[in-house]
Coordinates of C-alpha atoms in Angstrom, one line a residue:
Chain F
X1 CA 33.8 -14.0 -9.7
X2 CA 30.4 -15.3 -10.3
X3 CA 28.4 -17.3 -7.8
X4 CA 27.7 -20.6 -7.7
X5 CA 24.3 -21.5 -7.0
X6 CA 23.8 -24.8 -4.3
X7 CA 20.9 -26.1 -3.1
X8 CA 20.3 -28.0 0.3
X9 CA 20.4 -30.6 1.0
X10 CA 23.9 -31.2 -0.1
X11 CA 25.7 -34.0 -1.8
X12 CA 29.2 -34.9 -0.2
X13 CA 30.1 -34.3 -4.2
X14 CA 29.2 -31.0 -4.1
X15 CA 30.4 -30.0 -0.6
X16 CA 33.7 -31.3 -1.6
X17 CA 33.8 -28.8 -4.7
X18 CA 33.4 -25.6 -3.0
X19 CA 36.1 -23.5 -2.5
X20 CA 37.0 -21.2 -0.2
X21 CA 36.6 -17.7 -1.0
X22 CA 33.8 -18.8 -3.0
X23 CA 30.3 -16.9 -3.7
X24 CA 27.5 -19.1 -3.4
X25 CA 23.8 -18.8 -3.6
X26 CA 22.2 -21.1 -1.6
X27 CA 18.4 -22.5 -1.9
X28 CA 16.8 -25.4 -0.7
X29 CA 16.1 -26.1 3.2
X30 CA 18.2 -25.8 6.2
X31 CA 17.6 -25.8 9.8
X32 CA 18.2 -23.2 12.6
X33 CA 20.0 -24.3 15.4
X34 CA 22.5 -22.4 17.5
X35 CA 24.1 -23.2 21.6
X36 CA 20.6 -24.4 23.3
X37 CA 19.9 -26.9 20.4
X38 CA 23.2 -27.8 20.1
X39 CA 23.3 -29.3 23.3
X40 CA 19.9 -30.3 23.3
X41 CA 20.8 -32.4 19.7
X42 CA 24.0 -34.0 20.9
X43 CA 22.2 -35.3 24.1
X44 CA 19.5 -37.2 22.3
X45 CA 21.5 -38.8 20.1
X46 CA 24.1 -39.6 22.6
X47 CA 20.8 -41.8 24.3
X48 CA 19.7 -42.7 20.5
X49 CA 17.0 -40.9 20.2
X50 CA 15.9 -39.4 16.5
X51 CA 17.3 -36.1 15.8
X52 CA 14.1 -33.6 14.9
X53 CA 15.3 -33.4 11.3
X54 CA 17.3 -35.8 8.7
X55 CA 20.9 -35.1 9.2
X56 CA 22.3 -36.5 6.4
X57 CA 23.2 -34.0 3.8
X58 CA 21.4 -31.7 5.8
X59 CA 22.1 -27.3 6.4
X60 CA 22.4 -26.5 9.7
X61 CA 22.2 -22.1 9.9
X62 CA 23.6 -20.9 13.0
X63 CA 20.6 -18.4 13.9
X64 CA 18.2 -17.4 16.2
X65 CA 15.7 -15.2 13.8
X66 CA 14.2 -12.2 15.1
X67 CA 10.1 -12.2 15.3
X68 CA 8.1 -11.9 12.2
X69 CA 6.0 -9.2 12.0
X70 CA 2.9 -9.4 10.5
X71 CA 2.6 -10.2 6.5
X72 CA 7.1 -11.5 6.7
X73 CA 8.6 -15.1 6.7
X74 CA 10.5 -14.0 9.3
X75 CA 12.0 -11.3 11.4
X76 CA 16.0 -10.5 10.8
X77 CA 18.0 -13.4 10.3
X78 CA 21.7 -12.9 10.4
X79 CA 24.0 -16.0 11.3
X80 CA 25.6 -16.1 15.1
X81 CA 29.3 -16.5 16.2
X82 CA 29.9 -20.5 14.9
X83 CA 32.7 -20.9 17.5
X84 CA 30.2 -21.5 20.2
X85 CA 29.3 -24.3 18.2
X86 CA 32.6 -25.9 17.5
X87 CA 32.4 -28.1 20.8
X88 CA 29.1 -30.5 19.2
X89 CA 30.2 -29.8 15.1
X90 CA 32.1 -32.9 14.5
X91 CA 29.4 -35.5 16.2
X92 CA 27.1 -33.6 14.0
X93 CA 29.5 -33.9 10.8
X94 CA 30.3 -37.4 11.6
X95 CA 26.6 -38.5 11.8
X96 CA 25.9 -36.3 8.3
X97 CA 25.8 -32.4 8.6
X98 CA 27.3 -31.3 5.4
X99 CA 26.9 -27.8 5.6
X100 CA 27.1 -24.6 8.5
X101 CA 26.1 -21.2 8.2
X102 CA 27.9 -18.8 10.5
X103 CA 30.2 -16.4 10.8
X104 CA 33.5 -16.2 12.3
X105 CA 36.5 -18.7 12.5
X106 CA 36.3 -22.4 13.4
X107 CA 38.5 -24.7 15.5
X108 CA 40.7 -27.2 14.5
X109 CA 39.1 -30.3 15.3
X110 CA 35.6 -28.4 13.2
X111 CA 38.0 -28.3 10.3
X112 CA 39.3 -31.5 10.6
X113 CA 35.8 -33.6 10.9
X114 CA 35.0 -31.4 7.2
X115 CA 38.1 -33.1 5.6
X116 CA 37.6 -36.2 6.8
X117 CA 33.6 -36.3 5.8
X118 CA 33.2 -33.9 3.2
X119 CA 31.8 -30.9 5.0
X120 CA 31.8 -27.3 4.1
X121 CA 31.5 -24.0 6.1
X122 CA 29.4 -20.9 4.6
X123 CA 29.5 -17.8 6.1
X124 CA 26.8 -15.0 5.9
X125 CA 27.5 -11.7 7.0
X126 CA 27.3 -10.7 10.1
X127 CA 25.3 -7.8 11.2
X128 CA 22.9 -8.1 7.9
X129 CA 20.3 -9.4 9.6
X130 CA 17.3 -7.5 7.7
X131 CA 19.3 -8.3 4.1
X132 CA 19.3 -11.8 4.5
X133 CA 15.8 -12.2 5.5
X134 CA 14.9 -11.1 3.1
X135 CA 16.4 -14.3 0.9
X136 CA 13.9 -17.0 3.4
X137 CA 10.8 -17.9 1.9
X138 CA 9.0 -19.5 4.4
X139 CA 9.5 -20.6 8.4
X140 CA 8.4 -23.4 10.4
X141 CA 9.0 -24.7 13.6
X142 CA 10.4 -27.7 14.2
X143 CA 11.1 -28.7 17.2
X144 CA 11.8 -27.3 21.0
X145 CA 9.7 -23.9 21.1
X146 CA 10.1 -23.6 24.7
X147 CA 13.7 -22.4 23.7
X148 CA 12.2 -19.5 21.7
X149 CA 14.5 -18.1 19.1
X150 CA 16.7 -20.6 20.2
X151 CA 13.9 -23.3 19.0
X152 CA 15.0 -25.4 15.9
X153 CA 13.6 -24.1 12.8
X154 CA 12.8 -25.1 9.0
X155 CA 13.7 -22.3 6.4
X156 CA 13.1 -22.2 3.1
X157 CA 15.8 -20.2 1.3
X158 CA 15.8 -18.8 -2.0
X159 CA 19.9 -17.1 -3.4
X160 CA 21.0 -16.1 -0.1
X161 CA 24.2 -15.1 -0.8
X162 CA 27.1 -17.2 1.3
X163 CA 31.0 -17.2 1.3
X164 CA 32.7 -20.4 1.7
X165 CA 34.6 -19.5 5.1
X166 CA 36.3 -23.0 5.1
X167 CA 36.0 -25.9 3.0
X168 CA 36.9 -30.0 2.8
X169 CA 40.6 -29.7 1.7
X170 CA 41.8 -27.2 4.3
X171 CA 41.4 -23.8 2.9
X172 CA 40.3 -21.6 5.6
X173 CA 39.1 -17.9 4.4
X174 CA 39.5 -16.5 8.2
X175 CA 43.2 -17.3 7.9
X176 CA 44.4 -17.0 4.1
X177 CA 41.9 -13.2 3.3
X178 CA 43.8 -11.3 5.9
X179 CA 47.2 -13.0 4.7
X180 CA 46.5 -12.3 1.0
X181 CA 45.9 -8.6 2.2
X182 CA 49.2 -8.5 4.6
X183 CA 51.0 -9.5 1.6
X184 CA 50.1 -7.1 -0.9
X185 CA 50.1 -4.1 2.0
X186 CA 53.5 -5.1 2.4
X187 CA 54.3 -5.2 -1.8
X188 CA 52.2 -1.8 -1.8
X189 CA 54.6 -0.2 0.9
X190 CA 57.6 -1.3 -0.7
X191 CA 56.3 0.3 -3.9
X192 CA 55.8 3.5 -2.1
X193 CA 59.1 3.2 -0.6
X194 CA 61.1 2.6 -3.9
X195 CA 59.1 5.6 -5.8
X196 CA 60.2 7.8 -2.3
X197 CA 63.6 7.0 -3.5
X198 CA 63.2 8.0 -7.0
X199 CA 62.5 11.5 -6.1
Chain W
X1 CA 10.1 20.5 41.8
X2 CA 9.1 18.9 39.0
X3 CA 6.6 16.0 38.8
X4 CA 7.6 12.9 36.1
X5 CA 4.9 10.6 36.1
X6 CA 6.4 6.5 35.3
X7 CA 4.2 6.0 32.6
X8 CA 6.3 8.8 30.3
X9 CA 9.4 6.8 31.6
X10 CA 7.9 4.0 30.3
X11 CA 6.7 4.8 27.1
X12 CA 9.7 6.6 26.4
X13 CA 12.3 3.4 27.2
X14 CA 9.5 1.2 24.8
X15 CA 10.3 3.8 21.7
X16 CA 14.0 4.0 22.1
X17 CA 14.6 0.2 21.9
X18 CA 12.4 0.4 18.9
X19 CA 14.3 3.1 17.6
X20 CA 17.9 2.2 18.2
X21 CA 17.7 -1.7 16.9
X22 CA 15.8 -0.1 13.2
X23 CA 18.0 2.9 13.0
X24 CA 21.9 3.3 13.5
X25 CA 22.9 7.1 14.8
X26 CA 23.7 9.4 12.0
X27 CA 27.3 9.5 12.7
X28 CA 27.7 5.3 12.5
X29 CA 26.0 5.1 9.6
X30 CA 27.9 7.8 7.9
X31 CA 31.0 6.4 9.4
X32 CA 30.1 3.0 7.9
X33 CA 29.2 4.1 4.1
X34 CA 32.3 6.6 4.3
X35 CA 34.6 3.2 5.0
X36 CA 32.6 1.2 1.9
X37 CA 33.3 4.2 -0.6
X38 CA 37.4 4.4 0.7
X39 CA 37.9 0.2 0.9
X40 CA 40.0 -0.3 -1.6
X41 CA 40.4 -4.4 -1.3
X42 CA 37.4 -6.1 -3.5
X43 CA 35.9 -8.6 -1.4
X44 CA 35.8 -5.9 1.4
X45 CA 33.8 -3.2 -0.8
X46 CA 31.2 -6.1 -1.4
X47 CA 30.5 -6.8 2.5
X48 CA 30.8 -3.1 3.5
X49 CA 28.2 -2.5 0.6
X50 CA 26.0 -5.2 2.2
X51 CA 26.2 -3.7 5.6
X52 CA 25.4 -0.1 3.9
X53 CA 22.4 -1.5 2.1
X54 CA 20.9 -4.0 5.3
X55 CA 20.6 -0.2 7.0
X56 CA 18.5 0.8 3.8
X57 CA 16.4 -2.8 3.8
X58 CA 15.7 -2.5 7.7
X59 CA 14.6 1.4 7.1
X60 CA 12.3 0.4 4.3
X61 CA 10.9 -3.3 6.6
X62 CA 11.1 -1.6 10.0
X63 CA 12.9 -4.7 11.0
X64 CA 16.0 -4.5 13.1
X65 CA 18.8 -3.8 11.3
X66 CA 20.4 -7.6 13.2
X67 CA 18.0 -10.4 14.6
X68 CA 20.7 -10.1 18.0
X69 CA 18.8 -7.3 19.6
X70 CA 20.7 -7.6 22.4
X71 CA 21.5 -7.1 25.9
X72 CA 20.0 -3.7 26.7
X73 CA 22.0 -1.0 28.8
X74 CA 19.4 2.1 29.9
X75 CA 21.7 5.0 30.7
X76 CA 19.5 7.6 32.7
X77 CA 20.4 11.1 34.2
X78 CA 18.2 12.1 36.4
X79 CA 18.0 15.6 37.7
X80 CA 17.6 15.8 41.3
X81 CA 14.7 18.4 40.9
X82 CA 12.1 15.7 39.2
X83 CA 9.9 13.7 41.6
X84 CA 8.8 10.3 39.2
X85 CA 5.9 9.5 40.7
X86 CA 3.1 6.8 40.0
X87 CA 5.5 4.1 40.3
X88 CA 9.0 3.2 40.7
X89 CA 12.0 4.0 38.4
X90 CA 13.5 0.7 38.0
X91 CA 10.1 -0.9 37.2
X92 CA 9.1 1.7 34.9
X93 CA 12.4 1.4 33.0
X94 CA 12.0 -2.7 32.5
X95 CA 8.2 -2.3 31.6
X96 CA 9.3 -0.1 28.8
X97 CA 11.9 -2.5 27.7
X98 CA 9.2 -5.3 28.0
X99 CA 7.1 -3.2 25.8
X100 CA 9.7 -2.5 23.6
X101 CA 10.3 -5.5 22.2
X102 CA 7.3 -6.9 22.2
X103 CA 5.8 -4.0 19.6
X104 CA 9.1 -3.8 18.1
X105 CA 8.6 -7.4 17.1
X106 CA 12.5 -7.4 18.4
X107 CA 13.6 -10.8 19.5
X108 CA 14.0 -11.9 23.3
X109 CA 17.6 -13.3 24.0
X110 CA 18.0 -13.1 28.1
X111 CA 17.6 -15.8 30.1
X112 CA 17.0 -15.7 34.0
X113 CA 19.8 -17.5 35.4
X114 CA 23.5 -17.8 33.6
X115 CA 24.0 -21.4 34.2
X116 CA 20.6 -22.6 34.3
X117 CA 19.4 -20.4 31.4
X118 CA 15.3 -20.3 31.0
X119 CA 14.3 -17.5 28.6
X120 CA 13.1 -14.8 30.5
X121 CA 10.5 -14.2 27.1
X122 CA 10.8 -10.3 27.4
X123 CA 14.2 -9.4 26.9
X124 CA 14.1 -8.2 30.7
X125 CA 15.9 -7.3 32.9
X126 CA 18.2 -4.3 31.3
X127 CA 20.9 -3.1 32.8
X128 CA 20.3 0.3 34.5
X129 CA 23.3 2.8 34.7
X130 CA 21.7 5.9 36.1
X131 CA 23.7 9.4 37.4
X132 CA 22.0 12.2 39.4
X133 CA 22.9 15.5 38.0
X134 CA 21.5 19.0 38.6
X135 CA 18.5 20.1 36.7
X136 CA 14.5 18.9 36.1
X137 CA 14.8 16.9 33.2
X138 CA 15.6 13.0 32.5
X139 CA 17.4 12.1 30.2
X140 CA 17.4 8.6 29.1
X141 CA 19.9 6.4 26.3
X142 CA 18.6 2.9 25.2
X143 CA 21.6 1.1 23.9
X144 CA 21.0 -2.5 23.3
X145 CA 24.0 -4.8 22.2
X146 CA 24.4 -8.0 20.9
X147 CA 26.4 -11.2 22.2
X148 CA 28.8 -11.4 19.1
X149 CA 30.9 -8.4 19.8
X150 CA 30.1 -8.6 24.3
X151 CA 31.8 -11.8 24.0
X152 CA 35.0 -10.2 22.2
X153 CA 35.3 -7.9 25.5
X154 CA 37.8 -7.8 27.9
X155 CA 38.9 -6.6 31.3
X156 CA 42.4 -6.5 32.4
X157 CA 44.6 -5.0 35.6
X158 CA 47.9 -4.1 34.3
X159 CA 50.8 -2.3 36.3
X160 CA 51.6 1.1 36.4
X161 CA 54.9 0.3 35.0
X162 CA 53.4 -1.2 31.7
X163 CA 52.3 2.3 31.4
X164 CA 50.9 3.1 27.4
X165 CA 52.8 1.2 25.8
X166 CA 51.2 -1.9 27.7
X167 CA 47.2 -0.5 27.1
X168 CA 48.0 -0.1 23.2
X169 CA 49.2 -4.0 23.4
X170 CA 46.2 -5.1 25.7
X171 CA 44.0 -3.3 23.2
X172 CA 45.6 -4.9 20.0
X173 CA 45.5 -8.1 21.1
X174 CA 42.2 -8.0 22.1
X175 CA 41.2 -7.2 18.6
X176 CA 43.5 -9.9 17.0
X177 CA 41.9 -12.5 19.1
X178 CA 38.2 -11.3 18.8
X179 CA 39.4 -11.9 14.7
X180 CA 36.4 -12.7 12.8
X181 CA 33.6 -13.0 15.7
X182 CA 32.8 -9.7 16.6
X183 CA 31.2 -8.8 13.0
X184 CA 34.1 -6.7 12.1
X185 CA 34.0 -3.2 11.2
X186 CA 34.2 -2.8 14.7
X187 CA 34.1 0.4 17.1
X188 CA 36.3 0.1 20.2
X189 CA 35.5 1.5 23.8
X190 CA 38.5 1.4 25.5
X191 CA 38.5 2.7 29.6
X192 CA 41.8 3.3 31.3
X193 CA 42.1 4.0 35.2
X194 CA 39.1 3.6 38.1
X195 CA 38.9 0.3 38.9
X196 CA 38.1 -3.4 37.8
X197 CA 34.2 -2.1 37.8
X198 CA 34.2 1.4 36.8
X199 CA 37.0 0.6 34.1
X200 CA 34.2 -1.9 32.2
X201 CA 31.9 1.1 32.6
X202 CA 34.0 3.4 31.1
X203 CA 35.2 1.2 28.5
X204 CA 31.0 0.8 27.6
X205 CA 30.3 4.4 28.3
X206 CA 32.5 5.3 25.2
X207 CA 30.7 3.6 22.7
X208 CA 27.8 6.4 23.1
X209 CA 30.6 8.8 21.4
X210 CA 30.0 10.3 18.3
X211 CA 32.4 7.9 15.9
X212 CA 33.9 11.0 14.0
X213 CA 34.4 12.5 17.8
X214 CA 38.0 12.7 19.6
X215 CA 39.0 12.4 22.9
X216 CA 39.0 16.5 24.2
X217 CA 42.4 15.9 25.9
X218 CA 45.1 15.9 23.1
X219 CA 47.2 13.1 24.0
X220 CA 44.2 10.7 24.1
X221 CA 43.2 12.0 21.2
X222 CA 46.5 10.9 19.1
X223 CA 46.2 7.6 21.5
X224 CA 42.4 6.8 19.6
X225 CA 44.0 8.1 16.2
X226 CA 47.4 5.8 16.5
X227 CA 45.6 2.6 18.0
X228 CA 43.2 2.9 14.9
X229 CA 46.0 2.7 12.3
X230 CA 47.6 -0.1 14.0
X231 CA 44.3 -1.5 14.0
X232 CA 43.6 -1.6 10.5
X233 CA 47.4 -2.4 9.9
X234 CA 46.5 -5.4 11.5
X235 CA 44.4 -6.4 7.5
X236 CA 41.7 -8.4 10.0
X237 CA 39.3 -7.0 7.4
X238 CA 35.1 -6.6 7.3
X239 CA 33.8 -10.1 8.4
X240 CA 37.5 -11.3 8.9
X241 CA 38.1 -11.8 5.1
X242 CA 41.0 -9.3 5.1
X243 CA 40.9 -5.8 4.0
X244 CA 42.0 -2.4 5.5
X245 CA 38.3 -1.6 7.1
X246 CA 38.9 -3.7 10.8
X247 CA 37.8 -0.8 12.9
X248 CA 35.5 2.4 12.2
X249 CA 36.7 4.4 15.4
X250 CA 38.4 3.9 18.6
X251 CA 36.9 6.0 21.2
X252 CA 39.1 6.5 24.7
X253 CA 38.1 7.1 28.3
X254 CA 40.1 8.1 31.2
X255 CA 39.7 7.9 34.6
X256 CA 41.9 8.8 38.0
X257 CA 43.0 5.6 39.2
X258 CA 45.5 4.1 42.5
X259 CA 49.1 4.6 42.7
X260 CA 49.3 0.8 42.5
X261 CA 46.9 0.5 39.0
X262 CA 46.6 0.9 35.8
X263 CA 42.9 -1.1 34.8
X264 CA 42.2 -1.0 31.3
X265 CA 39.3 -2.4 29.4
X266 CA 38.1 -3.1 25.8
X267 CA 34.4 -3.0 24.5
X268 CA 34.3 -4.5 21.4
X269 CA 31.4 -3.1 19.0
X270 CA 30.2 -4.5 15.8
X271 CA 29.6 -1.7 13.2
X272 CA 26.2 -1.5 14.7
X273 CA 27.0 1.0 18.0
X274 CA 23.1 0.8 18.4
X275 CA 22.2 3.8 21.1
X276 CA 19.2 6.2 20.7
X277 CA 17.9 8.9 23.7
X278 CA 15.1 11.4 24.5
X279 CA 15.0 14.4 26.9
X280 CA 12.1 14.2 29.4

């Protein structure tokens, strides 16, 4: 299957089309931001302050980059566990996030705020951390550097390669990829039994 | 006796952090592209390729193979015949680590206090797990790991009455919860008997196995190769996408125990079973 390619910001259009199980190539410009600010994000807008970047449409990439070394973008840049994030996802949806980059399953009520808004969930893989930085172009900060590689970030990306984990009208990759391959372990065993009987 | 000035201790800690978050062991790598070429479910062969060729891009950047260059555990055996002199142990081990990751342009991720979490900005302190054993030489294991898969870990006292069968379901259901989190292909530690701290230790301890090694007491041994079928059976897959690669090895420690116990714990490993030593 071929990849789609995306650029961010998103439309709630194009959010809505992806699928999951999905390749994507993503461009455009998303923001790092992982637990520190998370929390930090929620409480300013909680007292109605202006978030540090425009939410609406926006990327948010769960990731705290490694250092850049001298003559790089950046250092590794793999995504974090999302779950950690599920507890501030849906203010964030609600006010405009459109899309997450993670890894790993999300809760229900994450899910639920992406059907009702139009959000999607990419995942990028885990534990390719010197791959995928290899797809940012260019890193600024943005806000918070007392928080280190926690600090909220600017990244330019250029065709990182994505999954769609989750997308708007319920299809969850974290549940339905391990049920597809369940299913055709079981048809392969039952094979294997009936050809065991034949001889 | 033999004299061991801090300063090698030093240096030496600095280079392995560089070296274990660049460079997987030989037998985890090989472990990891052996799984890619025998994954036989198509969305699984492409992450398992990625995972193969990040090793290749952070050999050719000299970045770390993942930006979660972890918690760092400094496992040390000490012979009782070196004097370290020229500063203290402890000190020496954390300065290393501090110089580590600085050079190493490796990212910082431990904060002073857990609740009310400043940055430390050096990726100190490590933990130290140091043994005395006969001998003049030090020999020292840097084996940094991330938060993804630490967070999948778990500790639990069971009965002596639950006996295996109740460690094999402990074990499985840790790895059906972890699910997707841990950055699967995982490598499991698993520590059965001492008690609720040395079983964690054990459990940890494992991980610095050779993947392709087995337990040397045969009925542990078909214990790491049964829980690694089940495992798999369970289709949890690289990344959690499904697929029959969930876990690379299972690697199983024992320990005597009390009449009344039976701890068991599970350290959950990404693919990345980051660990690199040196002989002093």
């Amino acid at each position: 299957m071929d990849a789609v390619r995306i650029s961010a910001p998103l439309t709630e259009a194009e959010a809505r089309a992806l699928r999951a199980g999905q390749r994507v190539l993503l461009s455009g410009t998303v923001y790092t931001a992982r637990d520190a600010a998370h929390r930090r994000l929620l409480e300013l807008l909680e007292r109605g302050g202006e978030p540090p970047f425009p939410l609406e449409g926006a990327a948010i990439y769960y990731c705290g980059p490694a250092p850049a070394p001298p003559g790089r973008a950046i250092g590794a840049a793999g995504p974090t566990t999302s779950y950690r994030m599920d507890a501030f996802a849906p203010a964030l949806i609600a006010r405009g996030l459109r899309v997450m980059i993670g890894k790993g399953p999300r809760s229900a009520p994450v899910l639920e705020a992406m059907r009702a808004h139009g959000a999607v969930y990419l995942a990028a893989t885990g534990g390719a951390g010197a791959l995928l930085a290899s797809c940012v172009e260019s890193c600024e900060l943005v806000a918070w550097p007392d928080l280190g590689a926690e600090a909220v970030r600017r990244l330019t990306l250029r065709d990182m390669p994505l999954t769609v984990a989750a997308d708007a009208a319920g299809g969850d990759l974290y549940v339905s990829g391990p049920a597809a391959w369940r299913e055709g372990a079981a048809k392969a065993k039952i094979k294997g039994d009936f050809h065991g009987n034949e001889r | 006796m033999r004299r061991l000035d801090a300063s090698e201790i030093t240096g030496c800690v600095a280079r392995l952090c560089m070296e274990a978050n660049r460079r997987l062991p030989a037998d985890a790598e090989a472990a990891l592209r052996a799984a890619a070429e025998r994954e036989s479910w198509p969305g699984a062969r492409g992450v398992l390729a990625d995972l193969a060729r990040n090793l290749d891009a952070a050999r050719e950047t000299g970045l770390p193979v993942c930006q979660d260059t972890g918690l760092v555990t400094v496992f040390a055996e000490i012979g009782q015949d070196v004097h370290i002199a020229g500063g203290g142990f402890e000190d020496a081990v954390q300065e290393g680590v501090r110089r580590g990751y600085a050079e190493g342009w490796l990212r910082k991720s431990v904060v002073a206090d857990p609740l009310r979490r400043v940055n430390t900005g050096d990726n100190t302190p490590a933990a130290i797990a140091a043994r005395i054993v006969p001998g003049e030489r030090v020999k020292i294991t840097v084996s940094p790991k991330g938060a993804g898969s630490e967070n999948m870990c778990r500790v639990k006292m069971l009965t002596p009455a639950q006996g295996e069968e109740g460690v094999r379901g402990f074990v499985l259901d840790t790895v059906r919860e972890a699910g997707g989190n841990p950055c699967p292909p995982i490598v499991i530690g698993v520590g059965i008997g001492g008690g609720f701290d040395s079983v964690a230790a054990l459990a940890r301890r494992a991980l610095l196995r050779p993947l392709d090694s087995a337990n040397p007491d045969a009925y542990y041994a078909g214990m790491e190769r049964g829980l690694l079928a089940e495992i798999n059976a369970l289709g949890i897959g690289p990344q959690g996408f499904g697929g029959d690669t969930t876990a690379l090895a299972v690697l199983i420690e024992a320990a005597p125990t009390h009449i009344a116990m039976l701890p068991a714990a599970v350290c959950i490993c990404c693919h990345a079973d980051r660990h690199a030593e040196e002989v002093l």
